PDB file of C-alpha atoms in Angstrom:
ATOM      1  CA  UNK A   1       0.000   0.000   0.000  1.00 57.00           C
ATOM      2  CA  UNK A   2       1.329   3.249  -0.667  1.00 74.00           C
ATOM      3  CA  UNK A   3       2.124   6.138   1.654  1.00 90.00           C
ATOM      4  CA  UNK A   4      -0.698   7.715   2.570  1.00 96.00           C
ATOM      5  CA  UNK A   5      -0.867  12.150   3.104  1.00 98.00           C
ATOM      6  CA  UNK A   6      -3.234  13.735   5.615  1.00 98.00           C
ATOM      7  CA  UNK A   7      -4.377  17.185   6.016  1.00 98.00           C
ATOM      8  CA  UNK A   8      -5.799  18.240   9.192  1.00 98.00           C
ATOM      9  CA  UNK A   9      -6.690  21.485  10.070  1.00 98.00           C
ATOM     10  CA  UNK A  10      -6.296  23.673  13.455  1.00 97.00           C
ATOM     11  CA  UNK A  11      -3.647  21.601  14.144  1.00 97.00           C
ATOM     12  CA  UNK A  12      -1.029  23.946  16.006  1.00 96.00           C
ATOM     13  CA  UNK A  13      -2.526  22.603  19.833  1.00 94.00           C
ATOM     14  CA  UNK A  14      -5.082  20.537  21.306  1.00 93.00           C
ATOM     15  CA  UNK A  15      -7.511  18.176  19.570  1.00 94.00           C
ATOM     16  CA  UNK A  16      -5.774  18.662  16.097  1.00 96.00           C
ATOM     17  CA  UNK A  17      -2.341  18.338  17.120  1.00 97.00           C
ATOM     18  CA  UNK A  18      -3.409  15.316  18.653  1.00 96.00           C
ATOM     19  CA  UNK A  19      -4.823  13.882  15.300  1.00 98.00           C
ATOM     20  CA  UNK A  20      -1.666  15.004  13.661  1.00 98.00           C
ATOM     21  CA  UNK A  21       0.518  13.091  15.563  1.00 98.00           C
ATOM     22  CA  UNK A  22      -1.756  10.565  15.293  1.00 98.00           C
ATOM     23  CA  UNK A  23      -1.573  10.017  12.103  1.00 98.00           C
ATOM     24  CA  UNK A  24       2.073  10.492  12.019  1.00 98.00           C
ATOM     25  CA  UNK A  25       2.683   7.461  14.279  1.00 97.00           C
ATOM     26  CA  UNK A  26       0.227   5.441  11.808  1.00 96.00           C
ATOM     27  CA  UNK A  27       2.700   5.988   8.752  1.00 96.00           C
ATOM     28  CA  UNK A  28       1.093   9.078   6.988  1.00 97.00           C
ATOM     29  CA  UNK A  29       2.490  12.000   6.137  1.00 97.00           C
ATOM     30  CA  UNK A  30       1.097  14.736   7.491  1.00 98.00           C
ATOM     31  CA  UNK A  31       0.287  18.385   6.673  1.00 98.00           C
ATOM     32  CA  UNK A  32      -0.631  20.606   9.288  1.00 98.00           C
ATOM     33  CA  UNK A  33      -3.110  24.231   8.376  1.00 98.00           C
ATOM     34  CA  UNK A  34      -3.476  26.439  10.700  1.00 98.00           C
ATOM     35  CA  UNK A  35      -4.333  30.402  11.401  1.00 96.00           C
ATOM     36  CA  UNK A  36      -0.818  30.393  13.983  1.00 96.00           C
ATOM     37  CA  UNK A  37       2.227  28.702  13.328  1.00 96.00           C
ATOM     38  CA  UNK A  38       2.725  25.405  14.449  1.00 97.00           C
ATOM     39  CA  UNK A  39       6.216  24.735  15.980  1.00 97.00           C
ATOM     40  CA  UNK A  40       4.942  22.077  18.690  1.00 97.00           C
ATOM     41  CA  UNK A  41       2.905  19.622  16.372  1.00 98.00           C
ATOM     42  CA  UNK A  42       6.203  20.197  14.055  1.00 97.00           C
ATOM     43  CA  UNK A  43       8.314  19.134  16.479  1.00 97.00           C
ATOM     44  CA  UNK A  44       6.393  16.294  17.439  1.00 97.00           C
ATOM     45  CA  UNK A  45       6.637  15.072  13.316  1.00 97.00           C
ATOM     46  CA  UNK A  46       9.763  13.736  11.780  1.00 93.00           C
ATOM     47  CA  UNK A  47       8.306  15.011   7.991  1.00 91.00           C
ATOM     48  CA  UNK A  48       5.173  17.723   8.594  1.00 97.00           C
ATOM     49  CA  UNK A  49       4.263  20.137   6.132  1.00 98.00           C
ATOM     50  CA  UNK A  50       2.988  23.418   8.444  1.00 98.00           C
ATOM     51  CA  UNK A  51       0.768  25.562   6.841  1.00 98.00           C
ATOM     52  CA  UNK A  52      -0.155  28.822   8.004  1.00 97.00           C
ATOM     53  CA  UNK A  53      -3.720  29.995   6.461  1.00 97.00           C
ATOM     54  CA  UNK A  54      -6.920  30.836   7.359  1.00 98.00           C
ATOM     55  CA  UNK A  55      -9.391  28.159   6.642  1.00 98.00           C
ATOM     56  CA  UNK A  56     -12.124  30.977   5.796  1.00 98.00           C
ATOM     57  CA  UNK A  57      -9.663  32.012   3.156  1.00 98.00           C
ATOM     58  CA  UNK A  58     -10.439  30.534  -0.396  1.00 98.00           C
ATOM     59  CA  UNK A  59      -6.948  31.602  -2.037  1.00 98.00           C
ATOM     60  CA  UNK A  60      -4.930  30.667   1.075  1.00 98.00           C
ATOM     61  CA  UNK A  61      -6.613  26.963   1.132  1.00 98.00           C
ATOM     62  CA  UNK A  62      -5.799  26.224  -2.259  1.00 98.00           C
ATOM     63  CA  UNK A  63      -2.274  27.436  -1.821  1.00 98.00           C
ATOM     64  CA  UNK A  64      -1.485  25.650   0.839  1.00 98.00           C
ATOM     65  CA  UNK A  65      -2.565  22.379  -0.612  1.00 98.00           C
ATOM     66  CA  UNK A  66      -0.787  23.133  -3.611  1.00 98.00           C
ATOM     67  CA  UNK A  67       2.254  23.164  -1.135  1.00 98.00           C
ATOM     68  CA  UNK A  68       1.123  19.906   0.085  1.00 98.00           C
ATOM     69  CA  UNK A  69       0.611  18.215  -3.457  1.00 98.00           C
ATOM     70  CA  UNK A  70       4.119  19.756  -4.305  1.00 97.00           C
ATOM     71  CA  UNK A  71       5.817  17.808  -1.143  1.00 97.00           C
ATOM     72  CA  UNK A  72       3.603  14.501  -1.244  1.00 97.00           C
ATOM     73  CA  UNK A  73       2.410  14.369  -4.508  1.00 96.00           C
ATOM     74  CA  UNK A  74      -1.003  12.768  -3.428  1.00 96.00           C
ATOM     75  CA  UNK A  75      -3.309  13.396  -0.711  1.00 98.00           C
ATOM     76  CA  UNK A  76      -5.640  10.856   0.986  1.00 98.00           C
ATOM     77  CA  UNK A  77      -6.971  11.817   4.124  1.00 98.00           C
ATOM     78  CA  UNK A  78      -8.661  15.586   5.412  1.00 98.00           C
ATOM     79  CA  UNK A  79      -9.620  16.287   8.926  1.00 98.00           C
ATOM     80  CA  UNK A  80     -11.759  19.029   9.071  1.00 98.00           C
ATOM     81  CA  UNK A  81     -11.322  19.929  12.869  1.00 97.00           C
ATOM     82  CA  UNK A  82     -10.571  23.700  12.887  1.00 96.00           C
ATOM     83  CA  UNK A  83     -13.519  25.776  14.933  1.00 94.00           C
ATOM     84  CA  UNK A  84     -14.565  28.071  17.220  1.00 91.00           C
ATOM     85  CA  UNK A  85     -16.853  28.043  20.286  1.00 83.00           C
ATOM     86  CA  UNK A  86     -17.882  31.319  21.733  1.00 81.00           C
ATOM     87  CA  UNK A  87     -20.213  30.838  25.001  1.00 80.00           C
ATOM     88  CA  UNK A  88     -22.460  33.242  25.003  1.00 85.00           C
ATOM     89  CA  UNK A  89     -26.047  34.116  25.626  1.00 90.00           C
ATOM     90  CA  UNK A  90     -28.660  34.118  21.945  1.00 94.00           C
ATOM     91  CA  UNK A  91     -29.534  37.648  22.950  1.00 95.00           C
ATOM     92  CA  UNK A  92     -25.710  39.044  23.248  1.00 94.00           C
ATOM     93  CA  UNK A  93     -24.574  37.019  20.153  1.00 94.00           C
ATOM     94  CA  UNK A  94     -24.150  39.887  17.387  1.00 96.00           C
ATOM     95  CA  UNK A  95     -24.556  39.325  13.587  1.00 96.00           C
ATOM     96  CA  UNK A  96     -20.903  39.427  12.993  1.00 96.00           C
ATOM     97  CA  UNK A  97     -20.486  36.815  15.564  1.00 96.00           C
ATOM     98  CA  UNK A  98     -22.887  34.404  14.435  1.00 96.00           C
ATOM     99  CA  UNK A  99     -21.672  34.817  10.732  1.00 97.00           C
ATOM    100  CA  UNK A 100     -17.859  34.052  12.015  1.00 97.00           C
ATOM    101  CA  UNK A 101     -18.846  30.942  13.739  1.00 97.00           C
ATOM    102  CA  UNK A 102     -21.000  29.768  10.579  1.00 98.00           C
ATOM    103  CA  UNK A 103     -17.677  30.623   8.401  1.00 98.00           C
ATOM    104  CA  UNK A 104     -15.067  29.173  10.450  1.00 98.00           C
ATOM    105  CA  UNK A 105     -17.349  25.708  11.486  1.00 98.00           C
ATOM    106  CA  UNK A 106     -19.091  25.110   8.081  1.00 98.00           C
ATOM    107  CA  UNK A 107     -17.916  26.997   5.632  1.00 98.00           C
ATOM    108  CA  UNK A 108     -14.370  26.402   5.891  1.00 98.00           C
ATOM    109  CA  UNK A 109     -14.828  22.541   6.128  1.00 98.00           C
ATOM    110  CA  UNK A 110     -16.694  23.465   2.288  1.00 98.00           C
ATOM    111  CA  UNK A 111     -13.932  25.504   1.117  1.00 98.00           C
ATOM    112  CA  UNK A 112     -11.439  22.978   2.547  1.00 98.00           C
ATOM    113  CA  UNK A 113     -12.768  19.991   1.377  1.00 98.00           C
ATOM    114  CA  UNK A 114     -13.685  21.705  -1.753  1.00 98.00           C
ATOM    115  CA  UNK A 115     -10.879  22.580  -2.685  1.00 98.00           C
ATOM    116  CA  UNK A 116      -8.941  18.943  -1.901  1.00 98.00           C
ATOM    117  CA  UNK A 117     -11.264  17.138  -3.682  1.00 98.00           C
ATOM    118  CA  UNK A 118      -9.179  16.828  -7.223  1.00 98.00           C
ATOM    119  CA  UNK A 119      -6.693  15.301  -5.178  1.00 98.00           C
ATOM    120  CA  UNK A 120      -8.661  12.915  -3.285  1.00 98.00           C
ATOM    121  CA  UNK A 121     -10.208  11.648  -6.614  1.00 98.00           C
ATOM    122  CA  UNK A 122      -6.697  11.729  -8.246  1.00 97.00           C
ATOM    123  CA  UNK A 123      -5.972   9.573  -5.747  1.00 96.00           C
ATOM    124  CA  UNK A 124      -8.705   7.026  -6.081  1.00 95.00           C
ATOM    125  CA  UNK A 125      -9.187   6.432  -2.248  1.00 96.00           C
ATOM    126  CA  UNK A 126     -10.004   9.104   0.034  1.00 98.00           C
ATOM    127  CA  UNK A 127     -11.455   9.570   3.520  1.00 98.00           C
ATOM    128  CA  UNK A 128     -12.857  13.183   5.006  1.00 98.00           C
ATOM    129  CA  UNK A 129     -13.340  13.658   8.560  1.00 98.00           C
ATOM    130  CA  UNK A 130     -15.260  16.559  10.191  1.00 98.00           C
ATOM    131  CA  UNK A 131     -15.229  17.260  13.732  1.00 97.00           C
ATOM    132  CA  UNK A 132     -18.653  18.178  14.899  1.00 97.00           C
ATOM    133  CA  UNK A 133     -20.368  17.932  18.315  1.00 93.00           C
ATOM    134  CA  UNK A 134     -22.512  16.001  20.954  1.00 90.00           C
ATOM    135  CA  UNK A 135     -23.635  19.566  21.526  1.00 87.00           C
ATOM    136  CA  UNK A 136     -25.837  18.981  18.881  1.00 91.00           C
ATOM    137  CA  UNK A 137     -27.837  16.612  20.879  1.00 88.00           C
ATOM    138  CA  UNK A 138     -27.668  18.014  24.262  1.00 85.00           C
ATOM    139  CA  UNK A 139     -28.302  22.111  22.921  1.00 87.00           C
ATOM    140  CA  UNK A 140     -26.688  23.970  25.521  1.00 85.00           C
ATOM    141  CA  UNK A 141     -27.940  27.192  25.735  1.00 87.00           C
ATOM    142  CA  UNK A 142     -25.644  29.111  25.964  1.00 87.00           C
ATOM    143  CA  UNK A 143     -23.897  28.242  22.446  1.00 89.00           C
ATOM    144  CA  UNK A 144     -26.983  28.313  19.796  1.00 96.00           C
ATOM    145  CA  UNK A 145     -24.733  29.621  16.994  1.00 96.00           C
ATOM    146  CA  UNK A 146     -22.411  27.038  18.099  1.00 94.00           C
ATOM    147  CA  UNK A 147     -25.253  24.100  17.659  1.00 95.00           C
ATOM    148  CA  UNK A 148     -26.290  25.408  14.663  1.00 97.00           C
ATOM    149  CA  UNK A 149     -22.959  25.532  13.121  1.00 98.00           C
ATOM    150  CA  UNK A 150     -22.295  22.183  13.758  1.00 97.00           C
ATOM    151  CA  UNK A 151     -25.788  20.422  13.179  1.00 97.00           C
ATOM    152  CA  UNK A 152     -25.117  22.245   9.813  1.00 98.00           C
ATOM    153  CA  UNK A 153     -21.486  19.788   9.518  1.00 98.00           C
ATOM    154  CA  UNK A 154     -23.531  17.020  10.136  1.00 98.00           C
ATOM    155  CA  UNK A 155     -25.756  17.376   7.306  1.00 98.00           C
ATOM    156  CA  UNK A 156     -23.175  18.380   4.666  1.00 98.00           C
ATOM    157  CA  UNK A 157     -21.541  15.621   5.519  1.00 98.00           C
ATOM    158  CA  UNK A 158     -24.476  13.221   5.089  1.00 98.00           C
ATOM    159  CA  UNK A 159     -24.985  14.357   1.408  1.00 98.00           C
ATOM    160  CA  UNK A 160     -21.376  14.810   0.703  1.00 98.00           C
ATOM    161  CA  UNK A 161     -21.195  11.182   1.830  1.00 98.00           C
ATOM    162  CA  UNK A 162     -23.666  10.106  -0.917  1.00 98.00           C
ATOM    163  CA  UNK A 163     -22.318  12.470  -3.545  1.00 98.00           C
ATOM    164  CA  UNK A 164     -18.505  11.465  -2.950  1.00 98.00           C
ATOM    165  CA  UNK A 165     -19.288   7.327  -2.494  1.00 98.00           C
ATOM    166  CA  UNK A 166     -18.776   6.921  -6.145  1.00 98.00           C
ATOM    167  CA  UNK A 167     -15.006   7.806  -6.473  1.00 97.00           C
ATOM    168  CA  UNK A 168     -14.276   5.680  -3.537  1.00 97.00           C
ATOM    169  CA  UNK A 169     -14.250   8.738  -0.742  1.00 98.00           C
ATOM    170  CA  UNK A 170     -15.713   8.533   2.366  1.00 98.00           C
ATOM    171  CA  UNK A 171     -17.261  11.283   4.653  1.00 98.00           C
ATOM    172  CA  UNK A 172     -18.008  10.882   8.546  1.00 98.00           C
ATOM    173  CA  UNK A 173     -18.189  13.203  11.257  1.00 98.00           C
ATOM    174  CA  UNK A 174     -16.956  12.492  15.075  1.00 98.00           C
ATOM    175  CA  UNK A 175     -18.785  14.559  17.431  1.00 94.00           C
ATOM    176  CA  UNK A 176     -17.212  14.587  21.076  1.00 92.00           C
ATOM    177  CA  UNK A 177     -18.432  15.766  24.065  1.00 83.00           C
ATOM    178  CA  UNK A 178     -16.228  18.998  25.947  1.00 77.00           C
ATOM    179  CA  UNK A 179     -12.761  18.172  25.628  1.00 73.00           C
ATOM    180  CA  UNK A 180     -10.041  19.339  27.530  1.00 73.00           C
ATOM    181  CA  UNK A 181      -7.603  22.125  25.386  1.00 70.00           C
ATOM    182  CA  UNK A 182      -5.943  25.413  25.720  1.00 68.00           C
ATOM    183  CA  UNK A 183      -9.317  27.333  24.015  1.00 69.00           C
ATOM    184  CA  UNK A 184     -11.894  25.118  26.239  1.00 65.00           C
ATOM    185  CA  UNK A 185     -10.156  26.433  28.864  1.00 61.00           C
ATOM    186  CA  UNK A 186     -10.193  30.019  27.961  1.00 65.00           C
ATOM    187  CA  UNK A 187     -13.779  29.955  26.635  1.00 63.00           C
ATOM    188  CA  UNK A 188     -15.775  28.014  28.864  1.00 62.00           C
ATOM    189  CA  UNK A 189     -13.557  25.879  31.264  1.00 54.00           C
ATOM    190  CA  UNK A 190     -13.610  29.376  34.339  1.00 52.00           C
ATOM    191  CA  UNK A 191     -17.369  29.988  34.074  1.00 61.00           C
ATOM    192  CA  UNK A 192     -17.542  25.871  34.824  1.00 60.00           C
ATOM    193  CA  UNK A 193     -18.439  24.046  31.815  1.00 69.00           C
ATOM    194  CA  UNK A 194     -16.206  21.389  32.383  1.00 68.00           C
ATOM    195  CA  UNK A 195     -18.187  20.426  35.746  1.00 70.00           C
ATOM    196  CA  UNK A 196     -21.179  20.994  33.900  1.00 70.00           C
ATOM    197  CA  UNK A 197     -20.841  18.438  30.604  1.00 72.00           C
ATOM    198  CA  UNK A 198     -19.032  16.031  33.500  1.00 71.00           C
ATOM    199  CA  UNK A 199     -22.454  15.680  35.600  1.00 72.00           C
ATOM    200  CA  UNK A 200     -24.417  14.749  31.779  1.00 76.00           C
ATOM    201  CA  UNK A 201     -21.911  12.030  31.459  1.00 75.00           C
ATOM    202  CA  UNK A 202     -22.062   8.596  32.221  1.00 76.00           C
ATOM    203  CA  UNK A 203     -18.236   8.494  31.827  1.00 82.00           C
ATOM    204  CA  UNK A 204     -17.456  10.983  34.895  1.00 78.00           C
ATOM    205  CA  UNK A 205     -14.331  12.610  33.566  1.00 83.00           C
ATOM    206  CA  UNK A 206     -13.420  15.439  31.288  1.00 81.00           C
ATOM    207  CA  UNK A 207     -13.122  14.069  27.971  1.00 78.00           C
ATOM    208  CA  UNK A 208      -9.067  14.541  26.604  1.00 87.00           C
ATOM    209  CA  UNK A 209      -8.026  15.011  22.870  1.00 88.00           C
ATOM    210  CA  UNK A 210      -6.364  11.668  23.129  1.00 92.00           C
ATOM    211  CA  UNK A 211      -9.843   9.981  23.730  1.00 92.00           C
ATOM    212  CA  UNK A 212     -10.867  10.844  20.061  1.00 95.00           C
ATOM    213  CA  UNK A 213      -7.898   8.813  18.511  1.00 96.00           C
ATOM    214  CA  UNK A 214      -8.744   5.949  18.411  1.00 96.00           C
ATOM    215  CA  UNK A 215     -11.984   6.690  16.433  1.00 97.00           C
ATOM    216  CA  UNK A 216     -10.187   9.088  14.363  1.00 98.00           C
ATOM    217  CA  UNK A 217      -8.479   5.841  13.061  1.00 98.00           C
ATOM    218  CA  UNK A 218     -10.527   3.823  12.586  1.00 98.00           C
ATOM    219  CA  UNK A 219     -12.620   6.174  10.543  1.00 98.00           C
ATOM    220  CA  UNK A 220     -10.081   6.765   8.142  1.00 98.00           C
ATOM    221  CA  UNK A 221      -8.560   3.213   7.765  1.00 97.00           C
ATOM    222  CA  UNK A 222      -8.138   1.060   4.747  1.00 95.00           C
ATOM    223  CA  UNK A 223     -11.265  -1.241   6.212  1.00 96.00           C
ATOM    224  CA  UNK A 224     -13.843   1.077   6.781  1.00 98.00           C
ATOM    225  CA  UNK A 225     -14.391   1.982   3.493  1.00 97.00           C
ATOM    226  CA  UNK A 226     -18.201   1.143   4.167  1.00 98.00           C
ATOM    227  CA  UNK A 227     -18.441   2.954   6.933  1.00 98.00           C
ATOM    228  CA  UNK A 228     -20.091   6.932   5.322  1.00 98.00           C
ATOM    229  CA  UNK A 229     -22.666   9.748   6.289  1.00 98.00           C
ATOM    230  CA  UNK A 230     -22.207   8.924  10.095  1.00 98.00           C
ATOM    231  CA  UNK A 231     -21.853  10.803  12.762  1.00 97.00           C
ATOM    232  CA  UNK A 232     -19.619   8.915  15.545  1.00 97.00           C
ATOM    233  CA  UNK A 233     -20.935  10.283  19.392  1.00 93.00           C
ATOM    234  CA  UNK A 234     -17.973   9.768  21.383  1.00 92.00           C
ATOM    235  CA  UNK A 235     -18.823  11.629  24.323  1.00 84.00           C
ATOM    236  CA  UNK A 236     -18.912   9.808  27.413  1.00 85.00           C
ATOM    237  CA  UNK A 237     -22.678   9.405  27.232  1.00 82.00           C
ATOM    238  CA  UNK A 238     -23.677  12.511  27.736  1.00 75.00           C
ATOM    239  CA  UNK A 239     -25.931  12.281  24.768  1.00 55.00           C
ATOM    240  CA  UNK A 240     -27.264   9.163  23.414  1.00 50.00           C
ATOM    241  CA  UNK A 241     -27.912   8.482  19.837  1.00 40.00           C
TER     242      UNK A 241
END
């Protein structure tokens, strides 16, 4: 089997970083895109493309997977995990705001995906993951543009499953509960979300980015090829499908 490439975006800390090393230790080659540069996932990857773009940026995508093309040659694999999760009330949550959160959660994953797709078809064998949410399911209130953004994922990725299952591509979202990185912890980890998602869960502990690994894997390997359109909740059970 040849060397497979991954993309995965947000990938300088947390959940992302965790997928790119990840992946890395599996035998791809990975390509990291994020708004910041990336020195720690870089470090943590003997051959890592880092790519510093904005995922809400059409030109800037499609440049830096030209950069990837140029150093691989091929790419197999996308992670769509790059997002944003204000916490804040419906009423406080200003147009621009809502219109960011709906770019950066479900329009970039378009414009990313989008934009790999002549290389995933190239390729012959493909596999897009996008990161979306057991908020979906449990609707906190405080994060409506949040829910909405990400119950939008879920549905592109449904159709994009059925339109993409003919050239051998699969689409599948994993949507975890709260998990513990730098931005949870800025956003919503000091007014006590953390305690708050832990007493939904019938797994008592805040979920970690290395809990989403293993499904990360097995989403994208060479055997699940009819696995597509699902939506994986890993998230303790805090929300049961």
């Amino acid at each position: 089997m040849e060397t497979r490439t991954a993309l995965v975006t947000g990938a300088a800390q947390g959940l992302g970083q965790e997928f790119a090393v990840a992946l890395a230790g599996r035998g791809y080659r990975v390509a990291g895109l994020d708004l910041v540069a990336q020195p720690q996932t870089a470090a943590k990857i003997l051959d890592y493309v880092e790519l510093t773009a904005d995922v809400t940026d059409e030109t800037q995508v499609r440049q830096g997977l030209e950069r990837v093309i140029d150093r691989f040659g091929t790419l197999h694999v996308i992670v769509n995990n790059a997002g944003v999760y204000p916490h804040k009330s419906f009423e406080e949550t200003s147009v621009e705001e809502w219109r960011r959160i709906m770019r950066v959660n479900l329009e970039a994953p378009f414009l990313v995906t989008r934009a790999a797709l002549p290389y995933l078809k190239a390729a012959g064998w493909g596999r897009v993951v996008n990161i979306a949410s057991s908020a979906v399911l449990t609707a906190p209130p405080t994060m409506v543009a949040y829910v909405a953004s990400k119950m939008g994922l879920i549905g592109f990725t449904r159709s994009l499953a059925t339109a993409l299952a003919p050239y051998g591509i699969t689409v599948n979202a994993i949507a975890p509960s709260m998990v513990r990185t730098a931005t949870a912890e800025r956003t919503v980890g000091a007014d006590g979300g953390f305690e708050y998602v832990r007493e939904q869960q019938a797994v008592r502990r805040t979920q970690e980015p290395a809990d989403l690994v293993s499904t990360l894997l097995y989403v994208v390997d060479e055997g699940s090829g009819f696995l597509t359109g699902q939506t994986l909740n890993v998230s303790g059970g805090s929300a049961f499908i």
